[in-house]
Each structure stands twice: as structure tokens, then as C-alpha cells.
Amino acid sequence: MAEQSLRFPEGFLWGVASASHQCEGETTNNQWYAWQQAGHIKTGEQVGIACDWWRDAERDFASAHDMGLNALRLSLEWSRIEPRPGEWDDGAIARYRQMLTALRARGMTPLVTLHHFTHPQWFEARGGFLADDAVTRFAAYVAQVVPQLSDLCDFWCTINEPNVYATFGYTIGDFPPGHTGDLRGVIRAQAQMARAHAAAYAIIHQIQPNARVGVAQQLHTFDPARPRNPLDRLATRIQTTAFNDFFLDALISGQVAPIFRPLAGDLQAVRGTFDYFGFNTYARDLIRFDPGKWSEGFGHRTTAPGAWLGDPGTGGVYGEIYPQGIERFARDAARLGKPIYVTENGVADATDRLRPLILVTAARAMHAAIAAGADLRGYFHWSLIDNFEWAQGWSMRFGLIALDPTTQERTWRRSAHLYAAIARANALTPAMIAEYAPELMDGTELAAGG
Ligand code: BGC
């Protein structure tokens, strides 16, 4: 059957997402810089000037505008704004004002993240989010910056992916502080981040009663490897509860699963502190019960045969690329009765072999969710331009635009043209699919294994 054009609601946000440390360059006062200096970037690379945004983000904002995008998500670098405890750098705020002004002048809505994995090294040295006064410190930073930017932004994301921050920092060890198997740390860090978020939520609303404030939680699709096997289903449930649900449970109900409560403490104050539901989603794992993997919730992670796999970083691929997950998560979030945004989605794909397929599949998934009643209002592709992928350095390329970090030369990938076409039309049309993703014509889905 011939496919129809899929139109999106008027005012739908077609955006891109980014983060300060990955794009600005010379972020030398945060814990990730210290981590790099200690030799933990697996490729041995340096963040350097990254995409040179501190000097000239406007060049790439102009490209986003040329692409027809109407939104851009960026983060503030706390380590620039508060270089030493209680000392504020007005020049840093002035630069962020310029950047937000440049976006607004182009008719683009900024979504500003207050914490995207990085914070000042002095905050890390005191214990990061595990320090007794972490919530107070974060709140002081928020109280300082928000009034100075509130005429330019009313759409805030307090914290990016507390679950990824905590899992990679406390159990896997690829992120600072580099603990492994520290299950206590992973719970306590997320509980403290939930309290820090709730404090920020209250502060922002005091300053801007009409602000839209939320988080960007990473939601990973977990499916049982053998769908009817009760033990695979149980292990899948454990993964979902531990990774996807902990922070959201705190946000939605102020209560986490009973097993986590002794470590998490009282989270009642966090309940209901979100004006929209923001999620980042990338990948899927199939879970097979494995009694030997008790520390990973008895789940052995596998990838479906024939699955779409992005480019491997130094430690392999990030899992099966699964934009189809957007529909499931958005439909599930509809019960919350709040606007929903996909705050990140994308793929590491230097040669752009998969990205067009992912954009088409993501657009279809979003359209299906909206048709089923989800109040989904925007999509932020990760990312506008190749940027510094944390411990994977420059080895994973997520940009619609390719960047040569040495020459700073920029080249639009084909998918940038596809995304531009979708954003300009506020629709996905059969002609776009025929031109950019012919494999997916007439409603075809790529056999994503399983
Ligand atoms: C993070 C980004 C990261 C992206 C791709 C997300 O987990 O928020 O900072 O670059 O995924 O891995």
C-alpha cells in the first residue's frame, strides 16, 4: 500500500541537542578535563577546542537555521560560571547570553540544560553529587544563572541522564569518578541528583512561574531474548527497573522500588517536579537470564541478529540502534498528562549509512505515538555536528554535519539534507523516503533482528 505523508502538529519542535563539554572547547575546569589529563580517554585524544563553540557557536547555529530547525538544546558549563566556590564569572554568563540571543534572533527555541555530565572540578573533589552539601551547591548555581538568562529562555532541562551519569561513573567506571561495581554509589548519586533537580525546579519556578522545567532521562529498550521465557522476562524487568525507572519513579511518585529505599532515602519532595517529560533514547538490548550475572540483575545483554549497529567505539557498539523505542516510551508517558519531548536520539555513523533510516524510523515512531494520543511536541536529534564523545573521544561521530576537529572543516552529511526536508515540511513524505531511504519505502521496516 502506498505510504501517506505523515504530518506533524503545528509548532512541533524539530531540533538538535548538544552539550557544553562536547562542543565548546577548552573546558579545562571540569571533572572531565581532569579525567582526560589522568589518561582516561580511551583513544588518547584531547577535547581541545572541540567544535569551537565558545568562540563561534553562531556558525553552527546558522547551519541549524539553514536546515529549517526551530529548536536547539545546549548546556551551560557550570565550571565556567562558578570557577571557584561562590565566585561567579560574569563573562561566561555574557557569552551564554550572546548564544541564546543568536538562537532567538533566528527564531529558534533554546532548551537549556543546567547539568550535562560535567561540573567544576572543585565540586567533584568534594564528592560530586554524593557530598552532603551537593544539593545546596547545585541550587546556588541555578539561583545564580537562571535570573540572568530568564529573559532569553523559559525551557529548562535541569539534569541530563542521571542514570547514565551514575551507571558509568559508579558501576562501569568509564566516567569520573571511575568506580566499578559501586551499587551504593549508583543509587545514592541518582537520589541526590533527584533532590538537586527538585531544588532547581522550585528555584526556577520562583523566578519564572511559567517556565517549562524537566529532565532528559535516558530510556533504553530492554526486551527478553526469549519472549516467553519467564526468567528472561524477570531479568528484563530488573534491568528496566534499575536503569530506566529509578529516577522517573522518584519524579513521578516520590517513591522508588522498595529494594532501593534504604539507600535512596526520602524522595517525597521530588514528586511531580516536572512540567514536561523528556527522554533520550538510542538503543535496545535483548536480555537473557544468567544466574552468574547477579551484579547486573541476572541479565546477559545480547543484540538481535541482523540488528542495526552504529559504528563501534573503542569498546564495541552501544547496542542495537532502536529508534522504534520512541513510540513505546512516548505512548507509555502519555498517562502522565504532560507534554513529551524526545530530548535526544541518534547514532554514531561516520559514513551516514544508517542515519537516514533512523530519521525516517524516528519520524514514523513519533507519528504513531501522536496518533495514539501522546502529546509529543518535539524531537532533538543528537547531534548537529560531530563532537567529543566522552571517553570515546572523536571515535564516534554523531553529527548531521561532519567535523574535522583539526581543520574545523564542516561538511553536511546526506542525512542533514533529509532532516532539513522533514523540518521544513513539518512532515515525512514518501518522496523523502524514496530519495534518502529507499529501503524503507511503502511502510517497510528494516528487519531489526529478533
Ligand atoms: C548523552 C550525550 C552523548 C550521546 C551519545 C547521551 O547519552 O547525553 O552526551 O554524546 O548520548 O552517546
Tab-separated table of C-alpha atoms and ligand atoms in Angstrom:
chain	number	residue	atom	x	y	z
A	1	MET	CA	0.000	0.000	0.000
A	2	ALA	CA	1.364	3.421	-0.941
A	3	GLU	CA	2.505	5.367	2.113
A	4	GLN	CA	0.854	8.681	3.004
A	5	SER	CA	2.698	11.813	4.092
A	6	LEU	CA	2.994	11.925	7.864
A	7	ARG	CA	2.201	15.458	9.036
A	8	PHE	CA	3.200	16.719	12.450
A	9	PRO	CA	1.187	19.079	14.665
A	10	GLU	CA	1.712	22.771	14.069
A	11	GLY	CA	4.513	24.165	16.207
A	12	PHE	CA	6.254	20.779	16.531
A	13	LEU	CA	9.884	21.374	17.508
A	14	TRP	CA	12.489	19.961	15.140
A	15	GLY	CA	15.755	20.497	16.938
A	16	VAL	CA	19.216	19.216	17.678
A	17	ALA	CA	20.842	18.504	21.037
A	18	SER	CA	24.368	19.272	22.249
A	19	ALA	CA	26.401	19.626	25.439
A	20	SER	CA	28.938	22.207	26.585
A	21	HIS	CA	31.958	19.960	27.174
A	22	GLN	CA	31.455	18.161	23.879
A	23	CYS	CA	31.166	21.297	21.729
A	24	GLU	CA	32.552	24.428	23.371
A	25	GLY	CA	36.239	23.591	23.600
A	26	GLU	CA	38.769	24.448	26.325
A	27	THR	CA	36.506	23.366	29.153
A	28	THR	CA	39.543	22.972	31.379
A	29	ASN	CA	37.969	23.463	34.796
A	30	ASN	CA	35.596	20.499	34.992
A	31	GLN	CA	35.995	16.916	36.199
A	32	TRP	CA	36.059	15.564	32.627
A	33	TYR	CA	39.131	17.625	31.835
A	34	ALA	CA	40.827	16.206	34.941
A	35	TRP	CA	39.709	12.735	33.807
A	36	GLN	CA	41.261	13.345	30.392
A	37	GLN	CA	44.519	14.594	31.938
A	38	ALA	CA	44.634	11.426	34.030
A	39	GLY	CA	44.632	9.414	30.786
A	40	HIS	CA	41.098	8.067	30.736
A	41	ILE	CA	40.074	8.988	27.184
A	42	LYS	CA	40.301	5.589	25.520
A	43	THR	CA	41.583	6.935	22.228
A	44	GLY	CA	44.173	9.087	23.987
A	45	GLU	CA	42.605	12.165	22.380
A	46	GLN	CA	42.010	15.583	23.894
A	47	VAL	CA	38.819	17.621	23.852
A	48	GLY	CA	40.892	20.592	22.616
A	49	ILE	CA	38.749	23.266	21.030
A	50	ALA	CA	36.041	20.651	20.277
A	51	CYS	CA	33.630	22.337	17.824
A	52	ASP	CA	34.954	25.768	18.842
A	53	TRP	CA	31.580	26.897	20.154
A	54	TRP	CA	32.971	29.058	22.912
A	55	ARG	CA	34.438	31.272	20.231
A	56	ASP	CA	31.878	30.772	17.479
A	57	ALA	CA	28.819	28.622	18.120
A	58	GLU	CA	26.916	31.008	15.906
A	59	ARG	CA	28.418	29.494	12.728
A	60	ASP	CA	26.727	26.171	13.556
A	61	PHE	CA	23.546	27.837	14.798
A	62	ALA	CA	23.329	29.412	11.330
A	63	SER	CA	23.577	25.932	9.782
A	64	ALA	CA	20.839	24.641	12.087
A	65	HIS	CA	18.713	27.546	10.945
A	66	ASP	CA	19.528	26.815	7.298
A	67	MET	CA	18.361	23.263	7.985
A	68	GLY	CA	14.970	24.723	8.882
A	69	LEU	CA	15.259	23.735	12.546
A	70	ASN	CA	13.245	25.672	15.087
A	71	ALA	CA	14.888	24.491	18.330
A	72	LEU	CA	18.320	23.757	19.763
A	73	ARG	CA	19.266	22.146	23.044
A	74	LEU	CA	22.565	23.215	24.628
A	75	SER	CA	24.019	23.014	28.116
A	76	LEU	CA	25.661	25.543	30.394
A	77	GLU	CA	29.142	24.764	31.645
A	78	TRP	CA	28.882	25.226	35.415
A	79	SER	CA	32.699	25.131	35.691
A	80	ARG	CA	32.928	28.339	33.656
A	81	ILE	CA	30.134	30.090	35.520
A	82	GLU	CA	31.392	29.258	39.030
A	83	PRO	CA	35.125	28.660	38.577
A	84	ARG	CA	35.673	28.584	42.352
A	85	PRO	CA	33.034	28.001	45.037
A	86	GLY	CA	30.917	31.148	45.339
A	87	GLU	CA	32.878	33.059	42.645
A	88	TRP	CA	30.868	33.911	39.566
A	89	ASP	CA	32.244	34.737	36.147
A	90	ASP	CA	30.115	37.425	34.515
A	91	GLY	CA	31.969	36.954	31.226
A	92	ALA	CA	30.747	33.358	30.995
A	93	ILE	CA	27.145	34.426	31.534
A	94	ALA	CA	27.611	37.168	28.939
A	95	ARG	CA	28.768	34.578	26.398
A	96	TYR	CA	25.734	32.381	27.075
A	97	ARG	CA	23.513	35.431	26.680
A	98	GLN	CA	25.084	36.001	23.247
A	99	MET	CA	24.485	32.397	22.275
A	100	LEU	CA	20.847	32.397	23.367
A	101	THR	CA	20.295	35.757	21.696
A	102	ALA	CA	21.728	34.340	18.465
A	103	LEU	CA	19.295	31.418	18.589
A	104	ARG	CA	16.301	33.618	19.310
A	105	ALA	CA	17.274	36.033	16.543
A	106	ARG	CA	16.995	33.040	14.197
A	107	GLY	CA	13.562	32.168	15.531
A	108	MET	CA	14.868	29.059	17.309
A	109	THR	CA	13.640	27.950	20.734
A	110	PRO	CA	16.530	27.218	23.108
A	111	LEU	CA	16.240	24.309	25.532
A	112	VAL	CA	18.920	24.876	28.164
A	113	THR	CA	20.384	22.009	30.209
A	114	LEU	CA	21.896	23.004	33.548
A	115	HIS	CA	23.964	19.855	34.104
A	116	HIS	CA	25.084	17.628	31.240
A	117	PHE	CA	27.585	15.245	32.884
A	118	THR	CA	30.100	17.999	33.771
A	119	HIS	CA	30.584	20.158	36.840
A	120	PRO	CA	33.506	22.103	38.317
A	121	GLN	CA	36.470	20.047	39.437
A	122	TRP	CA	36.108	21.613	42.924
A	123	PHE	CA	32.586	20.133	43.146
A	124	GLU	CA	33.941	16.738	42.102
A	125	ALA	CA	36.759	16.981	44.651
A	126	ARG	CA	34.180	17.387	47.428
A	127	GLY	CA	32.477	14.139	46.364
A	128	GLY	CA	30.350	15.251	43.414
A	129	PHE	CA	26.662	14.572	43.996
A	130	LEU	CA	27.498	12.333	46.953
A	131	ALA	CA	28.764	15.277	49.022
A	132	ASP	CA	26.495	16.348	51.891
A	133	ASP	CA	26.090	19.856	50.502
A	134	ALA	CA	25.805	18.870	46.808
A	135	VAL	CA	22.141	19.839	46.551
A	136	THR	CA	22.778	23.237	48.148
A	137	ARG	CA	25.730	23.868	45.832
A	138	PHE	CA	23.787	22.958	42.720
A	139	ALA	CA	20.852	25.071	43.889
A	140	ALA	CA	23.149	28.083	44.398
A	141	TYR	CA	24.421	27.751	40.819
A	142	VAL	CA	20.884	27.519	39.469
A	143	ALA	CA	19.771	30.518	41.529
A	144	GLN	CA	22.695	32.466	40.086
A	145	VAL	CA	22.257	31.679	36.394
A	146	VAL	CA	18.531	31.445	35.836
A	147	PRO	CA	17.659	35.086	36.668
A	148	GLN	CA	20.438	36.218	34.313
A	149	LEU	CA	19.094	34.192	31.392
A	150	SER	CA	15.365	34.157	32.073
A	151	ASP	CA	14.593	36.867	29.511
A	152	LEU	CA	16.115	34.608	26.840
A	153	CYS	CA	14.989	31.140	27.896
A	154	ASP	CA	11.987	29.613	29.644
A	155	PHE	CA	12.536	25.982	28.661
A	156	TRP	CA	14.922	24.197	31.035
A	157	CYS	CA	16.325	20.731	31.445
A	158	THR	CA	17.839	20.533	34.915
A	159	ILE	CA	19.900	17.339	34.596
A	160	ASN	CA	20.830	15.145	31.647
A	161	GLU	CA	20.653	11.375	32.078
A	162	PRO	CA	21.221	10.872	35.804
A	163	ASN	CA	21.049	7.123	35.143
A	164	VAL	CA	23.904	7.195	32.610
A	165	TYR	CA	25.973	9.559	34.768
A	166	ALA	CA	25.582	7.259	37.778
A	167	THR	CA	25.942	3.921	35.974
A	168	PHE	CA	29.053	4.899	34.041
A	169	GLY	CA	30.572	6.758	36.989
A	170	TYR	CA	29.860	4.213	39.744
A	171	THR	CA	29.446	0.756	38.238
A	172	ILE	CA	31.097	0.665	34.806
A	173	GLY	CA	33.851	3.132	35.603
A	174	ASP	CA	34.185	4.818	32.193
A	175	PHE	CA	33.070	8.199	33.583
A	176	PRO	CA	34.581	10.012	36.553
A	177	PRO	CA	34.820	9.209	39.427
A	178	GLY	CA	35.568	5.831	37.806
A	179	HIS	CA	34.177	3.472	40.448
A	180	THR	CA	33.328	-0.069	39.429
A	181	GLY	CA	30.624	-2.211	40.978
A	182	ASP	CA	29.687	0.534	43.448
A	183	LEU	CA	25.953	-0.192	43.646
A	184	ARG	CA	25.578	2.040	46.682
A	185	GLY	CA	27.129	4.947	44.735
A	186	VAL	CA	24.882	4.431	41.749
A	187	ILE	CA	21.728	4.633	43.871
A	188	ARG	CA	22.880	7.440	46.115
A	189	ALA	CA	24.126	9.593	43.210
A	190	GLN	CA	20.768	9.339	41.445
A	191	ALA	CA	18.841	10.031	44.643
A	192	GLN	CA	20.925	13.150	45.266
A	193	MET	CA	20.501	14.232	41.645
A	194	ALA	CA	16.753	13.831	42.050
A	195	ARG	CA	16.868	16.143	45.089
A	196	ALA	CA	19.101	18.596	43.207
A	197	HIS	CA	16.623	18.556	40.345
A	198	ALA	CA	13.682	19.189	42.691
A	199	ALA	CA	15.518	22.128	44.291
A	200	ALA	CA	16.244	23.563	40.826
A	201	TYR	CA	12.624	23.063	39.795
A	202	ALA	CA	11.405	25.136	42.759
A	203	ILE	CA	14.007	27.881	42.203
A	204	ILE	CA	13.242	28.246	38.515
A	205	HIS	CA	9.509	28.467	39.159
A	206	GLN	CA	10.040	31.174	41.776
A	207	ILE	CA	11.894	33.217	39.153
A	208	GLN	CA	9.784	32.255	36.152
A	209	PRO	CA	6.351	30.971	37.135
A	210	ASN	CA	5.578	29.951	33.552
A	211	ALA	CA	8.851	28.182	32.855
A	212	ARG	CA	8.785	24.650	31.479
A	213	VAL	CA	11.169	22.577	33.568
A	214	GLY	CA	12.035	18.899	33.212
A	215	VAL	CA	14.875	16.413	32.819
A	216	ALA	CA	16.317	14.350	29.985
A	217	GLN	CA	16.252	10.766	31.211
A	218	GLN	CA	17.860	8.067	29.104
A	219	LEU	CA	15.393	5.274	28.342
A	220	HIS	CA	16.922	2.106	26.980
A	221	THR	CA	14.750	-0.564	25.375
A	222	PHE	CA	15.128	-3.918	27.113
A	223	ASP	CA	13.313	-6.929	25.670
A	224	PRO	CA	13.509	-10.566	26.743
A	225	ALA	CA	15.763	-12.553	24.392
A	226	ARG	CA	13.219	-15.388	24.510
A	227	PRO	CA	9.919	-13.517	24.805
A	228	ARG	CA	8.049	-16.360	26.516
A	229	ASN	CA	10.770	-17.381	28.914
A	230	PRO	CA	9.746	-16.245	32.433
A	231	LEU	CA	13.328	-15.921	33.645
A	232	ASP	CA	14.335	-13.747	30.675
A	233	ARG	CA	11.248	-11.670	31.377
A	234	LEU	CA	12.187	-11.332	35.024
A	235	ALA	CA	15.766	-10.302	34.193
A	236	THR	CA	14.378	-7.788	31.677
A	237	ARG	CA	12.116	-6.346	34.363
A	238	ILE	CA	15.078	-5.980	36.733
A	239	GLN	CA	17.137	-4.104	34.107
A	240	THR	CA	14.256	-1.773	33.330
A	241	THR	CA	13.556	-1.059	36.987
A	242	ALA	CA	17.177	-0.377	37.826
A	243	PHE	CA	18.198	1.662	34.782
A	244	ASN	CA	15.099	3.324	33.333
A	245	ASP	CA	12.712	3.615	36.266
A	246	PHE	CA	14.637	4.649	39.374
A	247	PHE	CA	14.876	8.361	38.635
A	248	LEU	CA	11.487	8.537	36.936
A	249	ASP	CA	9.777	6.822	39.863
A	250	ALA	CA	11.218	9.496	42.133
A	251	LEU	CA	9.982	12.201	39.776
A	252	ILE	CA	6.535	10.760	39.209
A	253	SER	CA	5.612	9.333	42.601
A	254	GLY	CA	8.341	10.408	45.034
A	255	GLN	CA	8.941	6.698	45.706
A	256	VAL	CA	11.427	4.264	44.247
A	257	ALA	CA	11.232	0.442	44.271
A	258	PRO	CA	11.377	-0.882	47.897
A	259	ILE	CA	14.743	-2.548	47.357
A	260	PHE	CA	16.356	0.855	46.706
A	261	ARG	CA	14.694	2.792	49.530
A	262	PRO	CA	17.202	2.230	52.339
A	263	LEU	CA	19.977	3.755	50.216
A	264	ALA	CA	17.914	6.348	48.395
A	265	GLY	CA	16.280	7.903	51.467
A	266	ASP	CA	13.209	10.100	51.388
A	267	LEU	CA	12.354	11.387	47.905
A	268	GLN	CA	8.857	12.720	48.577
A	269	ALA	CA	9.946	16.287	47.738
A	270	VAL	CA	10.791	15.188	44.199
A	271	ARG	CA	7.264	14.066	43.409
A	272	GLY	CA	5.626	15.886	40.498
A	273	THR	CA	8.535	18.264	39.834
A	274	PHE	CA	8.307	18.234	36.048
A	275	ASP	CA	6.331	20.243	33.516
A	276	TYR	CA	7.198	18.017	30.580
A	277	PHE	CA	8.505	14.501	30.140
A	278	GLY	CA	11.885	14.471	28.336
A	279	PHE	CA	13.646	11.301	27.270
A	280	ASN	CA	16.758	10.397	25.305
A	281	THR	CA	16.693	7.054	23.556
A	282	TYR	CA	19.179	5.246	21.361
A	283	ALA	CA	19.379	1.501	21.683
A	284	ARG	CA	17.918	-1.858	22.629
A	285	ASP	CA	19.338	-4.915	24.332
A	286	LEU	CA	17.829	-8.379	24.417
A	287	ILE	CA	18.129	-9.853	27.881
A	288	ARG	CA	18.852	-13.481	28.619
A	289	PHE	CA	18.680	-14.735	32.207
A	290	ASP	CA	22.135	-15.584	33.531
A	291	PRO	CA	22.474	-16.642	37.191
A	292	GLY	CA	26.174	-15.735	37.060
A	293	LYS	CA	25.396	-12.070	36.368
A	294	TRP	CA	23.904	-11.290	39.767
A	295	SER	CA	25.543	-7.852	39.875
A	296	GLU	CA	23.856	-6.967	36.580
A	297	GLY	CA	20.402	-8.049	37.694
A	298	PHE	CA	20.891	-11.603	36.337
A	299	GLY	CA	20.728	-10.285	32.793
A	300	HIS	CA	23.098	-11.105	29.969
A	301	ARG	CA	22.787	-8.432	27.284
A	302	THR	CA	22.666	-9.572	23.680
A	303	THR	CA	21.961	-7.946	20.345
A	304	ALA	CA	19.389	-9.322	17.935
A	305	PRO	CA	20.840	-10.994	14.840
A	306	GLY	CA	20.683	-8.633	11.859
A	307	ALA	CA	20.210	-5.623	14.147
A	308	TRP	CA	21.199	-2.110	13.072
A	309	LEU	CA	24.526	-1.375	14.703
A	310	GLY	CA	26.183	2.014	14.803
A	311	ASP	CA	29.925	2.487	14.493
A	312	PRO	CA	31.827	0.757	17.280
A	313	GLY	CA	33.746	2.910	19.722
A	314	THR	CA	36.829	1.514	21.403
A	315	GLY	CA	34.768	-0.951	23.414
A	316	GLY	CA	32.323	-2.103	20.733
A	317	VAL	CA	28.899	-0.825	19.741
A	318	TYR	CA	26.462	0.870	22.100
A	319	GLY	CA	23.769	-1.773	21.375
A	320	GLU	CA	21.192	-2.227	18.652
A	321	ILE	CA	20.110	1.161	17.326
A	322	TYR	CA	16.428	1.284	18.091
A	323	PRO	CA	14.507	4.482	17.281
A	324	GLN	CA	11.374	2.313	17.312
A	325	GLY	CA	11.607	2.628	21.112
A	326	ILE	CA	10.364	6.210	20.804
A	327	GLU	CA	6.818	5.016	20.138
A	328	ARG	CA	6.740	2.722	23.147
A	329	PHE	CA	8.154	5.285	25.563
A	330	ALA	CA	6.020	8.175	24.297
A	331	ARG	CA	2.817	6.112	24.436
A	332	ASP	CA	3.661	4.962	27.926
A	333	ALA	CA	4.412	8.535	29.056
A	334	ALA	CA	1.032	9.735	27.754
A	335	ARG	CA	-0.553	8.553	31.035
A	336	LEU	CA	1.323	11.327	32.854
A	337	GLY	CA	-0.741	14.001	31.114
A	338	LYS	CA	2.252	16.251	30.362
A	339	PRO	CA	3.873	17.339	27.100
A	340	ILE	CA	6.512	14.902	25.901
A	341	TYR	CA	9.797	15.643	24.115
A	342	VAL	CA	12.422	13.344	22.630
A	343	THR	CA	15.385	15.257	24.037
A	344	GLU	CA	17.999	13.082	22.235
A	345	ASN	CA	18.110	10.344	19.618
A	346	GLY	CA	20.778	9.500	17.057
A	347	VAL	CA	23.577	7.164	16.033
A	348	ALA	CA	27.368	7.033	15.704
A	349	ASP	CA	27.675	6.691	11.938
A	350	ALA	CA	30.634	8.353	10.227
A	351	THR	CA	29.603	7.276	6.733
A	352	ASP	CA	25.905	8.065	7.208
A	353	ARG	CA	24.778	4.590	6.166
A	354	LEU	CA	22.154	4.306	8.931
A	355	ARG	CA	21.292	7.853	9.961
A	356	PRO	CA	18.739	8.458	7.174
A	357	LEU	CA	16.995	5.199	8.115
A	358	ILE	CA	16.982	6.274	11.718
A	359	LEU	CA	15.476	9.668	10.952
A	360	VAL	CA	12.708	8.031	8.920
A	361	THR	CA	12.049	5.415	11.590
A	362	ALA	CA	12.085	8.003	14.381
A	363	ALA	CA	9.607	10.191	12.481
A	364	ARG	CA	7.307	7.214	11.919
A	365	ALA	CA	7.539	6.192	15.568
A	366	MET	CA	6.703	9.708	16.727
A	367	HIS	CA	3.816	9.998	14.329
A	368	ALA	CA	2.377	6.698	15.518
A	369	ALA	CA	2.678	7.805	19.147
A	370	ILE	CA	0.918	11.096	18.420
A	371	ALA	CA	-1.830	9.269	16.526
A	372	ALA	CA	-2.273	7.059	19.607
A	373	GLY	CA	-2.795	10.140	21.787
A	374	ALA	CA	0.670	11.007	23.105
A	375	ASP	CA	1.188	14.763	23.444
A	376	LEU	CA	4.613	14.601	21.800
A	377	ARG	CA	5.788	18.098	20.945
A	378	GLY	CA	9.355	17.898	19.705
A	379	TYR	CA	12.415	15.915	18.667
A	380	PHE	CA	16.043	16.885	19.302
A	381	HIS	CA	18.438	14.888	17.144
A	382	TRP	CA	21.818	14.075	18.677
A	383	SER	CA	23.658	15.846	17.215
A	384	LEU	CA	24.022	18.808	14.906
A	385	ILE	CA	27.742	18.285	14.412
A	386	ASP	CA	30.332	15.626	15.330
A	387	ASN	CA	31.536	16.323	18.851
A	388	PHE	CA	33.758	14.895	21.584
A	389	GLU	CA	32.134	11.627	22.660
A	390	TRP	CA	33.260	11.484	26.325
A	391	ALA	CA	35.653	8.553	26.958
A	392	GLN	CA	35.375	7.593	23.258
A	393	GLY	CA	36.916	10.882	22.130
A	394	TRP	CA	36.475	11.534	18.414
A	395	SER	CA	35.971	7.840	17.572
A	396	MET	CA	32.173	8.062	17.437
A	397	ARG	CA	30.584	10.515	15.018
A	398	PHE	CA	27.014	11.504	15.836
A	399	GLY	CA	26.723	14.646	13.674
A	400	LEU	CA	24.308	15.513	10.912
A	401	ILE	CA	27.314	17.616	9.958
A	402	ALA	CA	30.770	16.015	9.791
A	403	LEU	CA	33.569	17.885	11.548
A	404	ASP	CA	37.298	17.605	11.040
A	405	PRO	CA	38.445	18.667	14.517
A	406	THR	CA	41.916	19.603	13.258
A	407	THR	CA	40.934	21.899	10.398
A	408	GLN	CA	37.467	22.649	11.819
A	409	GLU	CA	36.099	21.992	8.349
A	410	ARG	CA	32.409	21.166	8.270
A	411	THR	CA	30.564	19.012	5.713
A	412	TRP	CA	26.848	18.277	5.654
A	413	ARG	CA	26.103	14.570	5.583
A	414	ARG	CA	23.178	13.416	3.402
A	415	SER	CA	21.061	12.950	6.494
A	416	ALA	CA	21.376	16.692	7.202
A	417	HIS	CA	19.520	17.293	3.934
A	418	LEU	CA	16.876	14.738	4.854
A	419	TYR	CA	16.390	16.251	8.301
A	420	ALA	CA	16.158	19.696	6.711
A	421	ALA	CA	13.435	18.440	4.359
A	422	ILE	CA	11.440	16.923	7.244
A	423	ALA	CA	11.758	20.038	9.397
A	424	ARG	CA	10.839	22.446	6.609
A	425	ALA	CA	7.777	20.425	5.598
A	426	ASN	CA	6.881	19.555	9.216
A	427	ALA	CA	6.188	16.171	7.663
A	428	LEU	CA	7.780	12.985	6.411
A	429	THR	CA	6.748	12.391	2.801
A	430	PRO	CA	7.059	9.333	0.542
A	431	ALA	CA	9.285	11.396	-1.779
A	432	MET	CA	11.765	11.966	1.046
A	433	ILE	CA	11.842	8.259	1.841
A	434	ALA	CA	12.303	7.417	-1.854
A	435	GLU	CA	15.237	9.787	-2.102
A	436	TYR	CA	17.040	9.147	1.181
A	437	ALA	CA	15.922	5.748	2.478
A	438	PRO	CA	14.524	3.716	-0.433
A	439	GLU	CA	14.906	0.512	1.615
A	440	LEU	CA	12.071	1.763	3.809
A	441	MET	CA	9.580	2.692	1.088
A	442	ASP	CA	5.899	1.840	1.351
A	443	GLY	CA	5.980	1.346	5.068
A	444	THR	CA	8.783	-1.222	5.023
A	445	GLU	CA	10.656	-1.566	8.263
A	446	LEU	CA	14.183	-2.831	8.313
A	447	ALA	CA	14.238	-6.284	9.839
A	448	ALA	CA	15.705	-5.323	13.157
A	449	GLY	CA	16.511	-8.849	14.147
A	450	GLY	CA	14.652	-10.796	16.824
B	1	BGC	C1	24.490	11.813	26.078
B	1	BGC	C2	25.351	12.543	25.089
B	1	BGC	C3	26.132	11.540	24.253
B	1	BGC	C4	25.127	10.729	23.466
B	1	BGC	C5	25.732	9.724	22.503
B	1	BGC	C6	23.832	10.581	25.534
B	1	BGC	O1	23.972	9.549	26.457
B	1	BGC	O2	23.577	12.674	26.702
B	1	BGC	O3	26.179	13.440	25.774
B	1	BGC	O4	27.069	12.128	23.427
B	1	BGC	O5	24.298	10.021	24.361
B	1	BGC	O6	26.369	8.696	23.157
